[in-house]
Short mmCIF file of C-alpha atoms in Angstrom, two decimals:
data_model
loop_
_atom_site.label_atom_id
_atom_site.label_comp_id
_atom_site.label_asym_id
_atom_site.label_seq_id
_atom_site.Cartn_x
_atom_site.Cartn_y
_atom_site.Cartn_z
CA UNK A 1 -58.83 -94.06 73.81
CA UNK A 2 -62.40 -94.64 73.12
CA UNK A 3 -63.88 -96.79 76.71
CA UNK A 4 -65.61 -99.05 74.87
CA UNK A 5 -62.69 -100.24 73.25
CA UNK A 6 -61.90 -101.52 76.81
CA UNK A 7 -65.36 -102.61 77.50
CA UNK A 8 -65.31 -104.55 74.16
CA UNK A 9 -61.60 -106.21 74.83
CA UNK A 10 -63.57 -107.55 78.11
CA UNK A 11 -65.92 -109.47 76.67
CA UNK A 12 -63.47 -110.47 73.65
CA UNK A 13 -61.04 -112.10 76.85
CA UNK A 14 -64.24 -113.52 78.79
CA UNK A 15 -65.87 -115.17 75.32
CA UNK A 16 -62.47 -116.00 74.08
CA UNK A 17 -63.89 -115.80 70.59
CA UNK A 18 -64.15 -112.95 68.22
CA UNK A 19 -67.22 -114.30 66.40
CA UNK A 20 -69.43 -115.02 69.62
CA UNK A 21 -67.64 -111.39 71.13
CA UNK A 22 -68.98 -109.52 67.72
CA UNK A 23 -72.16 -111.34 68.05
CA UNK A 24 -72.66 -110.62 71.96
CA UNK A 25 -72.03 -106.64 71.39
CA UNK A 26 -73.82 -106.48 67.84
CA UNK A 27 -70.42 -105.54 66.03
CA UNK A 28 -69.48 -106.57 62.46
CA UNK A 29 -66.58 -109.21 63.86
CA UNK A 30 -63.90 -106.92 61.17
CA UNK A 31 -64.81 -103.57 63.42
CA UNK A 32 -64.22 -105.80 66.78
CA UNK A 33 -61.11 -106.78 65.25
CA UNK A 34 -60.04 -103.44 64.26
CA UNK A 35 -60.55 -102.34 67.77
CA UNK A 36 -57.98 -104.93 69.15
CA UNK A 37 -55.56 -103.52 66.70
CA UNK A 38 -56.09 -100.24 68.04
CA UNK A 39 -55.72 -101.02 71.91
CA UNK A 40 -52.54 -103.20 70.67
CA UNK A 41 -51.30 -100.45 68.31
CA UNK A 42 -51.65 -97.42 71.09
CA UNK A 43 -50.29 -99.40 74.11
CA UNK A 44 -47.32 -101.00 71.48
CA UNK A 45 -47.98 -104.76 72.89
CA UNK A 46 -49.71 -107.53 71.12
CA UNK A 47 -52.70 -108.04 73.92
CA UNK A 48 -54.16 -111.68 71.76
CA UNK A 49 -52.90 -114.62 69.71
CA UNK A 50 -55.54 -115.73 66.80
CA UNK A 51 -53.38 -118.42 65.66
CA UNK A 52 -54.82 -119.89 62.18
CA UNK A 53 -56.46 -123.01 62.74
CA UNK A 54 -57.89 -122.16 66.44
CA UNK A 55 -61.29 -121.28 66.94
CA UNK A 56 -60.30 -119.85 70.30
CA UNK A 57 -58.25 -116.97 70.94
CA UNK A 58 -55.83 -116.78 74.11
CA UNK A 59 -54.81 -113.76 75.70
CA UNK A 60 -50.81 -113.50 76.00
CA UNK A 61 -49.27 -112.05 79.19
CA UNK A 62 -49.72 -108.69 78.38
CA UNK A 63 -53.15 -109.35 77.29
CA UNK A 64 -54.03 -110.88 80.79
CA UNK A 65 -52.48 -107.59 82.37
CA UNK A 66 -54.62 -105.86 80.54
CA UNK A 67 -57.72 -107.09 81.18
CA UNK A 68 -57.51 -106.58 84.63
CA UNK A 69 -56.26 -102.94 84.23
CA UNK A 70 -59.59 -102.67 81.47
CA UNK A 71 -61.62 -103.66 84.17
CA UNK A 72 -60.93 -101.30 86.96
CA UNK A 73 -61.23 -98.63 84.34
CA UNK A 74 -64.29 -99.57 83.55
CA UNK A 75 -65.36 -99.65 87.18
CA UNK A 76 -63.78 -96.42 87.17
CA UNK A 77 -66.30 -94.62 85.11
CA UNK A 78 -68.82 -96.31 86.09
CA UNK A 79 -68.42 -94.98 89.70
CA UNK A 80 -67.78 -91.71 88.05
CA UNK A 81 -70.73 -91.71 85.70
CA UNK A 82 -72.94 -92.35 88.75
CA UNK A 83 -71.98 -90.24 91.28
CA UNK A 84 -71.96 -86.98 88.51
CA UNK A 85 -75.56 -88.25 87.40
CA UNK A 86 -76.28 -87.10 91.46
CA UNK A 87 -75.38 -83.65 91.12
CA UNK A 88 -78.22 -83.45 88.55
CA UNK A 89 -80.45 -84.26 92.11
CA UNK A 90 -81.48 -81.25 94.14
CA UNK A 91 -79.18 -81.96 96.76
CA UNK A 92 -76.14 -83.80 94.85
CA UNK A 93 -74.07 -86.39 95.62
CA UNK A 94 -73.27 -90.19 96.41
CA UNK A 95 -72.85 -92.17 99.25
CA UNK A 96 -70.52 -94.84 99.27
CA UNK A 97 -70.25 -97.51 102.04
CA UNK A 98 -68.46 -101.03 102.59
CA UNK A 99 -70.23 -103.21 105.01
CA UNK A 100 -69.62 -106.24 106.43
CA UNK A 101 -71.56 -109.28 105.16
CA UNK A 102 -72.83 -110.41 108.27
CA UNK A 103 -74.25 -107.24 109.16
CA UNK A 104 -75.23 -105.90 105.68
CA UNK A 105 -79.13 -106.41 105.83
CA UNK A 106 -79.61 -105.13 109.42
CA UNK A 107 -77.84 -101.90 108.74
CA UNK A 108 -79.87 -101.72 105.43
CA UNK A 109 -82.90 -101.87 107.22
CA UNK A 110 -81.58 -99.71 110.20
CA UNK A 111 -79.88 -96.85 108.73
CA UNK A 112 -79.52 -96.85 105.08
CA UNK A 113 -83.55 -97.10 103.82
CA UNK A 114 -84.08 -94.32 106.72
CA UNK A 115 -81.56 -92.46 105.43
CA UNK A 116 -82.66 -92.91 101.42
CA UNK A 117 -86.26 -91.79 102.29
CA UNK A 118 -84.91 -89.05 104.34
CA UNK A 119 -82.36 -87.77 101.55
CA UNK A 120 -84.23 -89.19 98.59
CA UNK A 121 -81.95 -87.08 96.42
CA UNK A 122 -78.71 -88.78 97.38
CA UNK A 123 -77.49 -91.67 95.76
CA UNK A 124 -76.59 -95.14 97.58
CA UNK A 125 -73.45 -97.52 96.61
CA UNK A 126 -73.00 -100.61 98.44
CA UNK A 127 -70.74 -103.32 98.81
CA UNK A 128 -70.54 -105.94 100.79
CA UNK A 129 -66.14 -105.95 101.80
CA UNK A 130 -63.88 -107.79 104.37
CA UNK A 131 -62.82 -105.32 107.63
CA UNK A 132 -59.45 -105.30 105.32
CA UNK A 133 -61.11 -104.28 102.34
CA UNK A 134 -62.95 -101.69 104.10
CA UNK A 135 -59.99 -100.08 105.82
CA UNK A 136 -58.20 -99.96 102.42
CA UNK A 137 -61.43 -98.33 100.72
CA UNK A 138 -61.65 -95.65 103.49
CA UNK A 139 -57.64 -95.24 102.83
CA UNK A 140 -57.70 -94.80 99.36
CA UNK A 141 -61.43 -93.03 99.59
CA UNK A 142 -62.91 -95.39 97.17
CA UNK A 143 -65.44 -95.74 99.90
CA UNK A 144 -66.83 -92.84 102.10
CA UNK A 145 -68.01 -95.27 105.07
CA UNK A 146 -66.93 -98.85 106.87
CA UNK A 147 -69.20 -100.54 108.60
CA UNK A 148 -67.04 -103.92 110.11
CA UNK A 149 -68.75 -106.31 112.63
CA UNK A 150 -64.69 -106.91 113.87
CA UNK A 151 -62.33 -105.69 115.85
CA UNK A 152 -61.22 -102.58 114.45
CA UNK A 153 -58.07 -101.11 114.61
CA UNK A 154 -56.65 -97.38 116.00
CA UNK A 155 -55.39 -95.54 112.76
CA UNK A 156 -54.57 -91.47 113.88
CA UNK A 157 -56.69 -90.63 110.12
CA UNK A 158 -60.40 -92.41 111.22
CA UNK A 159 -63.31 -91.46 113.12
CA UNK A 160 -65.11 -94.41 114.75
CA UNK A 161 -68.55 -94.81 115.96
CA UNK A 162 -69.70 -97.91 117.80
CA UNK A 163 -73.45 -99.08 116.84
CA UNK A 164 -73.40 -102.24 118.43
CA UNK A 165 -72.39 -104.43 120.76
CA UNK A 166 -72.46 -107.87 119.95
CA UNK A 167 -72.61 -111.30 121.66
CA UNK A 168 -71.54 -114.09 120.63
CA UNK A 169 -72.57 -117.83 120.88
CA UNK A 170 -72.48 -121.21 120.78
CA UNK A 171 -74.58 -122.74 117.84
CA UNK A 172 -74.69 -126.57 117.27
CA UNK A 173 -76.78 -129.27 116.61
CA UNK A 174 -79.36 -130.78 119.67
CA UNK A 175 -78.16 -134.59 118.13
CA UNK A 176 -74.36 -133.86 117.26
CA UNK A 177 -71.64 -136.03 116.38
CA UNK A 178 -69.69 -135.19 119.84
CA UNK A 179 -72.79 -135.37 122.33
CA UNK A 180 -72.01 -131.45 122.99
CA UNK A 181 -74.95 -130.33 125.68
CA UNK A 182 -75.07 -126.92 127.88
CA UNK A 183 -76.78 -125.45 129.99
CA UNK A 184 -77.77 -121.67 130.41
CA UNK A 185 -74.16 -120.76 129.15
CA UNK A 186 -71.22 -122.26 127.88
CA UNK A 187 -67.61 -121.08 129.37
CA UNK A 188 -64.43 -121.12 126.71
CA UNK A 189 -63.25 -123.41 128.63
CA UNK A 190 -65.73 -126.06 127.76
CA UNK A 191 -64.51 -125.59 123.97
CA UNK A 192 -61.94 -127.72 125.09
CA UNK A 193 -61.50 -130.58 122.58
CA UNK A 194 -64.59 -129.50 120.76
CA UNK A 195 -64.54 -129.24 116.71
CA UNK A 196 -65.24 -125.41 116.13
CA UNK A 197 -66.54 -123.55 112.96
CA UNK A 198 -65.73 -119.70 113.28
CA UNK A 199 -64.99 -117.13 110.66
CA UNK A 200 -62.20 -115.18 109.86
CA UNK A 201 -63.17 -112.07 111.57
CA UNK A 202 -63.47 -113.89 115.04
CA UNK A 203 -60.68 -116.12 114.76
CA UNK A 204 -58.08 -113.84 116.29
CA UNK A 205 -59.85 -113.56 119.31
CA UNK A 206 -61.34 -116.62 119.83
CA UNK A 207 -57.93 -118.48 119.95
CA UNK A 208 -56.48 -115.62 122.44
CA UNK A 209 -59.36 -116.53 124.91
CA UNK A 210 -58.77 -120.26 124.34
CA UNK A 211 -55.00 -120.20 124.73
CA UNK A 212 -55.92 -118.09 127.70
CA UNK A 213 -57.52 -120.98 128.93
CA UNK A 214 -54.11 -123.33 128.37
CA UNK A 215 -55.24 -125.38 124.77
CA UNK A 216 -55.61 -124.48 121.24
CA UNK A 217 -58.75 -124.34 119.60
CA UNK A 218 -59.45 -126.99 117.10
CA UNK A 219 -60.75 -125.19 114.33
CA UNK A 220 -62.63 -127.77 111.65
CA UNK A 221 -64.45 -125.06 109.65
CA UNK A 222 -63.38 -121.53 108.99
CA UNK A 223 -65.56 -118.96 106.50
CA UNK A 224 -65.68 -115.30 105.75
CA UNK A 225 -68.49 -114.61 107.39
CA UNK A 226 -70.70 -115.90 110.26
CA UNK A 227 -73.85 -117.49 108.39
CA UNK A 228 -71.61 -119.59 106.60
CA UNK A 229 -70.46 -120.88 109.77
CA UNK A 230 -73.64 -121.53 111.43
CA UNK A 231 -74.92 -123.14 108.44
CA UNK A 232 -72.00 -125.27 108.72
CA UNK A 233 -73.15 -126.23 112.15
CA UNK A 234 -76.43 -127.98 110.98
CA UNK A 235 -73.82 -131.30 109.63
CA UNK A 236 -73.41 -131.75 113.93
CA UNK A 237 -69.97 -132.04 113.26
CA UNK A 238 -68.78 -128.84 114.82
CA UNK A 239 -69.96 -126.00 117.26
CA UNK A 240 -70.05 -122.60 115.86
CA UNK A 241 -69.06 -119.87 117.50
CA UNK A 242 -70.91 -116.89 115.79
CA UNK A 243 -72.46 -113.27 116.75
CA UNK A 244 -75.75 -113.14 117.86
CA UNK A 245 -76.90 -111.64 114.32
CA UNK A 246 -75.62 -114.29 112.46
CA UNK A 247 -77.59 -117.04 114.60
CA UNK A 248 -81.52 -115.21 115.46
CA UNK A 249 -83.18 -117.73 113.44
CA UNK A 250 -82.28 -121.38 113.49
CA UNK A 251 -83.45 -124.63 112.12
CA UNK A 252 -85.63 -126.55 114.26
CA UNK A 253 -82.68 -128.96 115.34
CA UNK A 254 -80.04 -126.12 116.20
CA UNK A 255 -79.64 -124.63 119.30
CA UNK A 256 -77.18 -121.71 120.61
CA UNK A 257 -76.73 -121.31 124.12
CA UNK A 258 -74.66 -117.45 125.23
CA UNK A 259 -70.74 -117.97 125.50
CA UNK A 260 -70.08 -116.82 129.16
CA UNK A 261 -66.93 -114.17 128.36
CA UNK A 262 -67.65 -110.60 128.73
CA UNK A 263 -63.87 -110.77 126.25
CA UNK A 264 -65.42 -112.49 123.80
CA UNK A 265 -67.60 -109.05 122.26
CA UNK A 266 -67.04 -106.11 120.05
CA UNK A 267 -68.63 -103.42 118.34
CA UNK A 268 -70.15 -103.22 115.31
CA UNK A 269 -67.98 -100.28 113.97
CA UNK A 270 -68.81 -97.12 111.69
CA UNK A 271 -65.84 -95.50 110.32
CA UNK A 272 -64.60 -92.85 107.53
CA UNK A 273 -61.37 -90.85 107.51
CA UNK A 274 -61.43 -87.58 108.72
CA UNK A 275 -58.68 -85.92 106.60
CA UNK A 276 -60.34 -86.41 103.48
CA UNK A 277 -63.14 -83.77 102.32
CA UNK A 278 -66.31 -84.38 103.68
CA UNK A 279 -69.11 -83.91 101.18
CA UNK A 280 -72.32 -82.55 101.80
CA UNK A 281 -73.52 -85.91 101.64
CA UNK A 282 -70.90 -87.43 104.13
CA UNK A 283 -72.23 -84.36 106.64
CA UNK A 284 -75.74 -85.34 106.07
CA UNK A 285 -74.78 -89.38 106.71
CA UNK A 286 -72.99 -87.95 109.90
CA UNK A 287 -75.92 -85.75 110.96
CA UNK A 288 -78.38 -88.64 110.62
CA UNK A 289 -76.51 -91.07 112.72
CA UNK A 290 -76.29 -88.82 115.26
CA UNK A 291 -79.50 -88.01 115.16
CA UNK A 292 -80.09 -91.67 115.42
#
């Protein structure tokens, strides 16, 4: 089956009309339609309904199905298209990492653009995935690197590097709605009754130190990632409780003062899956973090 049959069939589901679809991928509408036939024909499922009368098409059950399927083949080639375009390099091959939003632009600047002018001949994927997404990447080696700012867990097939150690604080407004005011530090202890923001990432452990500490945290806001959360933080209607990346530059009325709990901390976390085939690429990644 031709790929841009499935490529085409995307943008026939996203426009949800043939005539803008044929228009939007410079296609006589009767060839677009003849390509629908096709995919319906081959696959033995009827994938639209162009009911007479309807200007819009609707895709039937099968149709939404396929769509999804069509686009993860697409993404498919794609990633295949690029990462054989890198064995045309002189030193061949791809790189592919999921990183952690919160900590995406530091290790950017840190290790990837080092690395890039270093290996100018390897090529660079990114995405920016959940800790979950990341493990699941490594698993199915969609992705040759994690890089989670969370607690990580022990799985018998990974190799783990720690970067970074991070802190964590307490970011709120100076005028807030709950006349919240600390010192040098702030204990968990003094969370007590406060309206928190956190993110997903730092829930788990948060509420272990505060039930630790005999309550429950009362959790008002909750994002996936930490600059969400001390954005939130500017209303003055909650305290975020955030890593120290996520909070280095404030707004003239925030402050953050350092949560006092040597628990409260982990590691910003390099992993990939030792089992799999490293590449020469993976072995130069490995090198230059070493190195590092």
């Amino acid at each position: 089956m031709e790929f841009e049959f499935y490529r085409n069939f995307i943008t026939v589901a996203e426009t949800r009309n043939l005539t803008l679809a044929a228009e939007k991928l410079s296609l006589a509408q009767p060839a677009l339609t003849a390509q629908i036939r096709t995919l319906e024909a081959h696959y033995g499922v009827k994938l639209v309904d162009t009911a007479r009368g309807r200007r819009t098409l609707t895709l039937t059950d099968a149709g939404v199905d396929f769509l999804t399927r069509a686009k993860e083949i697409c993404e498919i080639e794609d990633s295949l298209n690029l990462e054989m375009a890198g064995y045309n390099q002189t030193v061949k091959g791809t790189l592919r990492f999921g990183i952690s939003f919160n900590v995406a632009i530091p290790f950017m600047y840190n290790f990837l653009e080092p690395f890039a002018k270093a290996h100018p001949e390897i090529n660079i994927h990114m995405r920016e995935l959940t800790t979950r997404e990341q493990i699941e990447g490594v698993k199915k080696g969609t992705i040759d690197f994690g890089y989670a700012n969370a607690p990580m867990p022990e799985l018998p097939d990974f190799s783990y590097k720690k970067i970074k150690q991070e802190l964590f604080y307490a970011v709120y407004a100076r005028n807030n709605d709950f006349h919240f005011h600390s010192k040098d530090t702030v204990t968990i202890a003094e969370l007590k009754d406060l309206p928190l923001a956190t993110n997903y990432g730092t829930y788990g452990l948060l509420r272990k130190l505060c039930l630790d500490e005999g309550f429950t945290p009362k959790i008002s806001f909750i994002s996936d990632n930490g600059y969400n959360t001390a954005h939130f933080a500017t209303t003055g209607t909650a305290v975020a409780i955030v890593s120290d990346n996520c909070c280095e530059k404030l707004p003239a009325n925030m402050t953050r003062t350092i949560i006092d709990n040597l628990e409260l901390t982990y590691a910003q976390t390099l992993f990939w899956c030792h089992t799999q085939r490293l590449t020469p690429a993976i072995k130069s990644f490995l090198q230059f973090i070493k190195e590092k």
